[in-house]
Every structure is written in structure tokens, then in C-alpha cells.
Amino acid sequence: MNISNLRVGPRLGLGFGVILLITALIALTGIWRIGALKDASERVATREIEQRTLVDDWAADIRLNWVRTEAFLKAIDPGYMEKLTTDTQATNTASETKAKRIEELVQNEKGKAMLATIAAARTAYSGKLAEIRDLHRGGEPNVPTMVDNDLRPLADKYLHSLDELRSFMAAQLDESQRDTSTMAGASQMLLGAGAVIAIVLGALLATIVTRSIVKPVQQGRLAAEKIADGDLTQVLDTRATDETGQLLHALATMQGKLATIVSNVRRNAEGVATASAEIAHGNNDLSARTEQQASALEQTSASMEQLGSTVRQNADNARQANQLAMSASTVAAQGGDVVAQVVQTMKGINDSSRKIADIISVIDGIAFQTNILALNAAVEAARAGEQGRGFAVVASEVRSLAGRSADAAKEIKALIGTSVERVEAGSALVDRAGTTMTEVVQAIRRVTDIMGEISAASSEQSTGVAQVGEAITQMDQATQQNAALVEESAAAADSLRAQAAQLVEAMAVFHTGTGSSAAARSRMQDASARSSAPVPSPQARPLASNAAPRQLGNSAA
């Protein structure tokens, strides 16, 4: 099975599934090994340690009974001897219980054989001990010799057998610990190997899946960039059936359709170029004649505008002359009165300001002297002590009043300064009034000049009428010549319009935004309208003496 034929979703699912499966196997292996380690640890912690503890207790019981036996043989009190016998039997019973438990715990043959040896040694030791006890009760004098010669070797053999069993169990415990350590190391190696295998397989699968997805996407991106640059000769690999293969197949289909559209556009563009050349040739002649017609129309418009302007200007000049003469007399009289009043007012304000300034200076001096007197009074009151305290309060109030008087004097002085500035502004207004009177005199002089312009404008009217007749004749001839060219341009325009429509329909396949085709058609119509508009004649511009004739000339053209 080829992985490139799988869809992206199943492909990613397969890769992640394999990784998850390996992870699950590693987890199960770890659980299994941890369970084995747990069992081994429990075995070491319970059975083997319990065996060793029981053997140690058993040996301690034997040594305890040996001490009791020695005490029994040396005792002469029957009660004490009976107690020692009872304690010894109880310890023997406990030892038998421990022996049975050890037999239950021991699983291997060697351990069972050692237990059999211990049992035989215990039987021999117990039998000899009972025999010696009976002899001791009967008053046998050779009991100490029998203890040393017969009982002690049996006790030593009994203890030696237990020591061998204890050593054997210690060796088993060490072996179990080594087995546990070996098992732990093997588990670590197994889990480490599984982790390495999972990482390697995961990296391999990630690389394979990533390449199977990224490579076709990069190929599609490069193809799209080259198509955007205008290269329609790309060969795309469309053999894959997944989403990336479908993307490349769609890009290849789009590239083929774009190539077909571009070919059609090129053929139509060639036809448009030919038709445009014919139209351009005809429009050159039409433009030249249109410039002549526009020039003639502009001259006519300028002449008519000048004629009307001259007539209107004559009437306006006459009215202005009358109004200026009447206004000049009135303004001159009023201006003289106003100037005289302003001059008198300014003088009064200036005198008042000076008087107020003098008064403020006097007030300021009084406040300063009062402040000095109050200060002296305060000094004298301080010298007088308790008797001058009231006088000191009065002196302080006088100082306060003097300070406020000084502050008020400063504020009034600032107001006077402002008044002086306004007086200066009034003087400037008086100067401007004198200038106005001068302008009135100049206006009266202009009355005479305007009357002279009325006479000169009347003579220009006859010349303008003659120019109008000549311009109309030229415009009639140019209009007849343009009629033939208009018919030729119409036929070429129809052909160009049909080919342009085909071009627009072919390019309408591309959607670059809302209303893009309509915008293209609108731009084509605007370009056609601009190309049909004639260029104004540059020769007509010097004849237009102001803005109004130029606007009329452009509108007529």
C-alpha cells in the first residue's frame, strides 16, 4: 500500500496509532516487570526474612533452655526445678511451632534436608536431656559428667545445624536480592530499549508522514508562485489521490485553463491593437481639425465675451462714477468730524491718565511711609514690654493696612498702564483715519479715469463683431470635413468594441473582487470617452483675456 494514496486524516491516524501501540506495549511490559519486581520484593520482605527471624529465635530458645538446664542441674529446690522444667517445656513447644512454620516456608530440597538433620539433632538432644533430668531427680552423682560428655555435644550439634540453616537462608536472601537487582536492571534495559525503539519508530513515521504531506504542499506553493509570476509551463505530479494530490490536480487544471485563456486574450489583444491603430490614425486627423474648430470657437467666444463685457463695463463704470462722487463728499465730511473728535478724546484720556498716575504715586509714598511708621511703632512697643503690647497690635494692623494700600496702588498702576496702551492704540486709529481721508481723495480722482475708459470700450465693440463673423465661417468648413472622419471612426470603433467585449468576457473568469468585471468595463468606457475628447487649441488661449472666455471656449469644444 502506497502511503501517498492515503488521505491526510488516515495517514496521521496511522502514524499516531503506531506510536500509541508501541507506547502501550512499553507500558504493559513495564507493568509486567514491575509486578515481578513487586513479587520478588514481597518474597524477600516476608518469607525469607521471616525464615531467618524464626531460625534466630529458635537458636535463642535452645540457648535459653541450655541455661535453664544448667540451672536445673545445680538447683536443689524442687519447686524451682519444677518451674524450670515447665519453662523449658513451654520454650520447646514454641520451638516446635517455629520449626513447623519454617518447614512450611522452606521450598527447596536442600532446605528440607537441613530441616530433617535439625529434627534428628533435636530428637537426640531432647531424649538425652530427658534422661539426664530423670537421673538428676534420682540423685545420680555422675550427672555433671554426663552433661559435659553426652549432652553438650548434642546441644552443640543441634545449634550448629541451626547455624548452617541460618547461613543457608542468609545466602538465599542475598541470592534473592541479587535476583531482584538483576530483574530491575533487566527491566530498565527492556524499558529503555522499548523507549529507544518508540522514539526511532516515532521519528521515522513522523518524517515519512511529514514528507508525504509537506513535499506536495511545497510543490503546490512553488507552482502557485510561478503561476502568479506568469509561468504556465509547470509540470505537476498529480498521481497521488489524497488531499495534496487533489490540490496539485486542481492547480494543474487551473494552469491549463489559464493557458487557454491567455492564448485567447493574446489573439483578441492583437485584433484590438490593429483596430486601435486604425482608430488612432483617423483620430489624429480628426484631432488636428478639431483643434482648428476649437480655436475658432474659442476666438468667437472670446470676442463675444469681450463685447458683452465691454458693454456691461461701460454701464458699471458710469454708475460707479456717480456713487463714488457722492460717497467721497459724504465720507470726507464725516471723516473730518470724526478725526477731530477722536483727537480731543485722546487728549482728555491722556491728561486723565497722567493725573491718576500722579495720585497713585502719592498713595504709594503714603503707604510706604505708613509702613515705616508702623515698623517704628512696633519697635517702640517691643521696648515698652507688657505696657506696649496693645500699641504693638495697633501698629501691626496699621502695617497690614499699609501693605494692602500698596497692593491696591500697584493694581491701579497696572490698570493705568493698560489705559495708556489703549490710548496709544487710539492714536494709531487716528493715524489710520488720516490715511482714509487720503484714500477718499484718490477715489475722487478715479472717477475721471473711469469716464475715459467708457469712451475707449465703445471703440472696441466694432472690432469684436468683425471677428465673430470670420470665426463662424471657419467653424462651418471644419465641421463638414469632420463628418467623413466620424463615419470611419464609428466603423472602427464598432470592431474595437466587439473585440474588447470578447476580451472582457474571457478575462471575467478571474474573480479578484466584487464587481471586478463591471469595473473593467467601466474603465474601458471611461478610456473611450477620454480618447474621443478633443484637445483645446493652444493658439486660442492668448485671445482669451480673462477666465470667462476660456471656460466658454472649452465648453464649446
PDB file of C-alpha atoms in Angstrom, residues 103-216:
ATOM      1  CA  GLU A 103       9.056 -26.250  57.302  1.00  0.00           C
ATOM      2  CA  GLU A 104       6.088 -24.518  55.670  1.00  0.00           C
ATOM      3  CA  LEU A 105       8.239 -21.666  54.371  1.00  0.00           C
ATOM      4  CA  VAL A 106      11.152 -23.750  53.062  1.00  0.00           C
ATOM      5  CA  GLN A 107      10.506 -24.741  49.426  1.00  0.00           C
ATOM      6  CA  ASN A 108      13.780 -26.200  48.105  1.00  0.00           C
ATOM      7  CA  GLU A 109      15.153 -29.704  48.732  1.00  0.00           C
ATOM      8  CA  LYS A 110      18.357 -28.589  50.399  1.00  0.00           C
ATOM      9  CA  GLY A 111      16.466 -26.622  52.981  1.00  0.00           C
ATOM     10  CA  LYS A 112      14.170 -29.562  53.695  1.00  0.00           C
ATOM     11  CA  ALA A 113      17.185 -31.872  54.119  1.00  0.00           C
ATOM     12  CA  MET A 114      18.739 -29.433  56.552  1.00  0.00           C
ATOM     13  CA  LEU A 115      15.457 -29.300  58.480  1.00  0.00           C
ATOM     14  CA  ALA A 116      15.471 -33.120  58.690  1.00  0.00           C
ATOM     15  CA  THR A 117      19.017 -33.011  60.091  1.00  0.00           C
ATOM     16  CA  ILE A 118      17.946 -30.401  62.634  1.00  0.00           C
ATOM     17  CA  ALA A 119      14.937 -32.520  63.613  1.00  0.00           C
ATOM     18  CA  ALA A 120      17.181 -35.567  64.202  1.00  0.00           C
ATOM     19  CA  ALA A 121      19.606 -33.466  66.262  1.00  0.00           C
ATOM     20  CA  ARG A 122      16.715 -32.051  68.247  1.00  0.00           C
ATOM     21  CA  THR A 123      15.310 -35.539  68.936  1.00  0.00           C
ATOM     22  CA  ALA A 124      18.686 -36.799  70.148  1.00  0.00           C
ATOM     23  CA  TYR A 125      19.212 -33.688  72.262  1.00  0.00           C
ATOM     24  CA  SER A 126      15.707 -33.810  73.764  1.00  0.00           C
ATOM     25  CA  GLY A 127      15.986 -37.558  74.578  1.00  0.00           C
ATOM     26  CA  LYS A 128      19.361 -37.204  76.254  1.00  0.00           C
ATOM     27  CA  LEU A 129      18.106 -34.110  78.149  1.00  0.00           C
ATOM     28  CA  ALA A 130      15.070 -36.005  79.491  1.00  0.00           C
ATOM     29  CA  GLU A 131      17.303 -38.933  80.509  1.00  0.00           C
ATOM     30  CA  ILE A 132      19.709 -36.669  82.386  1.00  0.00           C
ATOM     31  CA  ARG A 133      16.818 -34.871  84.120  1.00  0.00           C
ATOM     32  CA  ASP A 134      15.426 -38.186  85.337  1.00  0.00           C
ATOM     33  CA  LEU A 135      18.861 -39.274  86.576  1.00  0.00           C
ATOM     34  CA  HIS A 136      19.281 -35.934  88.350  1.00  0.00           C
ATOM     35  CA  ARG A 137      15.962 -36.413  90.095  1.00  0.00           C
ATOM     36  CA  GLY A 138      17.105 -39.916  91.144  1.00  0.00           C
ATOM     37  CA  GLY A 139      20.247 -38.495  92.688  1.00  0.00           C
ATOM     38  CA  GLU A 140      22.734 -39.808  90.166  1.00  0.00           C
ATOM     39  CA  PRO A 141      26.138 -38.319  91.068  1.00  0.00           C
ATOM     40  CA  ASN A 142      27.600 -38.562  87.537  1.00  0.00           C
ATOM     41  CA  VAL A 143      25.069 -36.164  86.026  1.00  0.00           C
ATOM     42  CA  PRO A 144      27.576 -33.256  85.534  1.00  0.00           C
ATOM     43  CA  THR A 145      29.941 -35.626  83.759  1.00  0.00           C
ATOM     44  CA  MET A 146      27.120 -36.873  81.546  1.00  0.00           C
ATOM     45  CA  VAL A 147      26.141 -33.279  80.743  1.00  0.00           C
ATOM     46  CA  ASP A 148      29.640 -32.398  79.653  1.00  0.00           C
ATOM     47  CA  ASN A 149      30.354 -35.630  77.808  1.00  0.00           C
ATOM     48  CA  ASP A 150      26.972 -36.572  76.353  1.00  0.00           C
ATOM     49  CA  LEU A 151      24.519 -33.611  76.385  1.00  0.00           C
ATOM     50  CA  ARG A 152      26.819 -30.726  75.433  1.00  0.00           C
ATOM     51  CA  PRO A 153      27.998 -32.318  72.140  1.00  0.00           C
ATOM     52  CA  LEU A 154      24.362 -32.974  71.192  1.00  0.00           C
ATOM     53  CA  ALA A 155      23.472 -29.352  72.029  1.00  0.00           C
ATOM     54  CA  ASP A 156      26.425 -28.059  70.010  1.00  0.00           C
ATOM     55  CA  LYS A 157      25.392 -30.265  67.071  1.00  0.00           C
ATOM     56  CA  TYR A 158      21.835 -29.023  67.404  1.00  0.00           C
ATOM     57  CA  LEU A 159      22.956 -25.369  67.406  1.00  0.00           C
ATOM     58  CA  HIS A 160      25.453 -25.996  64.607  1.00  0.00           C
ATOM     59  CA  SER A 161      22.642 -27.417  62.451  1.00  0.00           C
ATOM     60  CA  LEU A 162      20.597 -24.291  63.121  1.00  0.00           C
ATOM     61  CA  ASP A 163      23.589 -22.086  62.275  1.00  0.00           C
ATOM     62  CA  GLU A 164      24.007 -23.936  58.975  1.00  0.00           C
ATOM     63  CA  LEU A 165      20.318 -23.417  58.220  1.00  0.00           C
ATOM     64  CA  ARG A 166      20.664 -19.746  59.146  1.00  0.00           C
ATOM     65  CA  SER A 167      23.700 -19.361  56.844  1.00  0.00           C
ATOM     66  CA  PHE A 168      21.811 -21.138  54.076  1.00  0.00           C
ATOM     67  CA  MET A 169      18.842 -18.795  54.489  1.00  0.00           C
ATOM     68  CA  ALA A 170      21.151 -15.749  54.543  1.00  0.00           C
ATOM     69  CA  ALA A 171      22.699 -16.966  51.293  1.00  0.00           C
ATOM     70  CA  GLN A 172      19.193 -17.433  49.878  1.00  0.00           C
ATOM     71  CA  LEU A 173      18.284 -13.914  50.963  1.00  0.00           C
ATOM     72  CA  ASP A 174      21.386 -12.487  49.281  1.00  0.00           C
ATOM     73  CA  GLU A 175      20.626 -14.514  46.156  1.00  0.00           C
ATOM     74  CA  SER A 176      17.040 -13.228  46.123  1.00  0.00           C
ATOM     75  CA  GLN A 177      18.282  -9.663  46.462  1.00  0.00           C
ATOM     76  CA  ARG A 178      20.716 -10.215  43.607  1.00  0.00           C
ATOM     77  CA  ASP A 179      17.923 -11.710  41.523  1.00  0.00           C
ATOM     78  CA  THR A 180      15.752  -8.701  42.306  1.00  0.00           C
ATOM     79  CA  SER A 181      18.551  -6.306  41.331  1.00  0.00           C
ATOM     80  CA  THR A 182      19.180  -8.293  38.143  1.00  0.00           C
ATOM     81  CA  MET A 183      15.477  -8.235  37.341  1.00  0.00           C
ATOM     82  CA  ALA A 184      15.343  -4.467  37.976  1.00  0.00           C
ATOM     83  CA  GLY A 185      18.345  -3.893  35.696  1.00  0.00           C
ATOM     84  CA  ALA A 186      16.808  -6.091  33.012  1.00  0.00           C
ATOM     85  CA  SER A 187      13.534  -4.193  33.356  1.00  0.00           C
ATOM     86  CA  GLN A 188      15.342  -0.884  32.980  1.00  0.00           C
ATOM     87  CA  MET A 189      17.187  -2.140  29.921  1.00  0.00           C
ATOM     88  CA  LEU A 190      13.957  -3.505  28.448  1.00  0.00           C
ATOM     89  CA  LEU A 191      12.049  -0.288  29.076  1.00  0.00           C
ATOM     90  CA  GLY A 192      14.979   1.795  27.787  1.00  0.00           C
ATOM     91  CA  ALA A 193      15.217  -0.323  24.647  1.00  0.00           C
ATOM     92  CA  GLY A 194      11.460  -0.012  24.168  1.00  0.00           C
ATOM     93  CA  ALA A 195      11.659   3.763  24.610  1.00  0.00           C
ATOM     94  CA  VAL A 196      14.514   3.984  22.082  1.00  0.00           C
ATOM     95  CA  ILE A 197      12.558   1.833  19.639  1.00  0.00           C
ATOM     96  CA  ALA A 198       9.463   4.006  20.166  1.00  0.00           C
ATOM     97  CA  ILE A 199      11.471   7.189  19.618  1.00  0.00           C
ATOM     98  CA  VAL A 200      13.155   5.829  16.486  1.00  0.00           C
ATOM     99  CA  LEU A 201       9.910   4.489  15.027  1.00  0.00           C
ATOM    100  CA  GLY A 202       8.063   7.691  16.002  1.00  0.00           C
ATOM    101  CA  ALA A 203      10.731   9.865  14.378  1.00  0.00           C
ATOM    102  CA  LEU A 204      10.735   7.635  11.285  1.00  0.00           C
ATOM    103  CA  LEU A 205       6.950   7.707  10.996  1.00  0.00           C
ATOM    104  CA  ALA A 206       6.871  11.467  11.662  1.00  0.00           C
ATOM    105  CA  THR A 207       9.487  12.005   8.949  1.00  0.00           C
ATOM    106  CA  ILE A 208       7.644   9.811   6.446  1.00  0.00           C
ATOM    107  CA  VAL A 209       4.230  11.346   7.166  1.00  0.00           C
ATOM    108  CA  THR A 210       5.628  14.895   7.241  1.00  0.00           C
ATOM    109  CA  ARG A 211       7.438  14.453   3.939  1.00  0.00           C
ATOM    110  CA  SER A 212       4.380  12.873   2.338  1.00  0.00           C
ATOM    111  CA  ILE A 213       2.355  15.970   3.316  1.00  0.00           C
ATOM    112  CA  VAL A 214       4.885  18.811   3.168  1.00  0.00           C
ATOM    113  CA  LYS A 215       6.520  17.875  -0.159  1.00  0.00           C
ATOM    114  CA  PRO A 216       3.297  18.068  -2.248  1.00  0.00           C
TER     115      PRO A 216
END
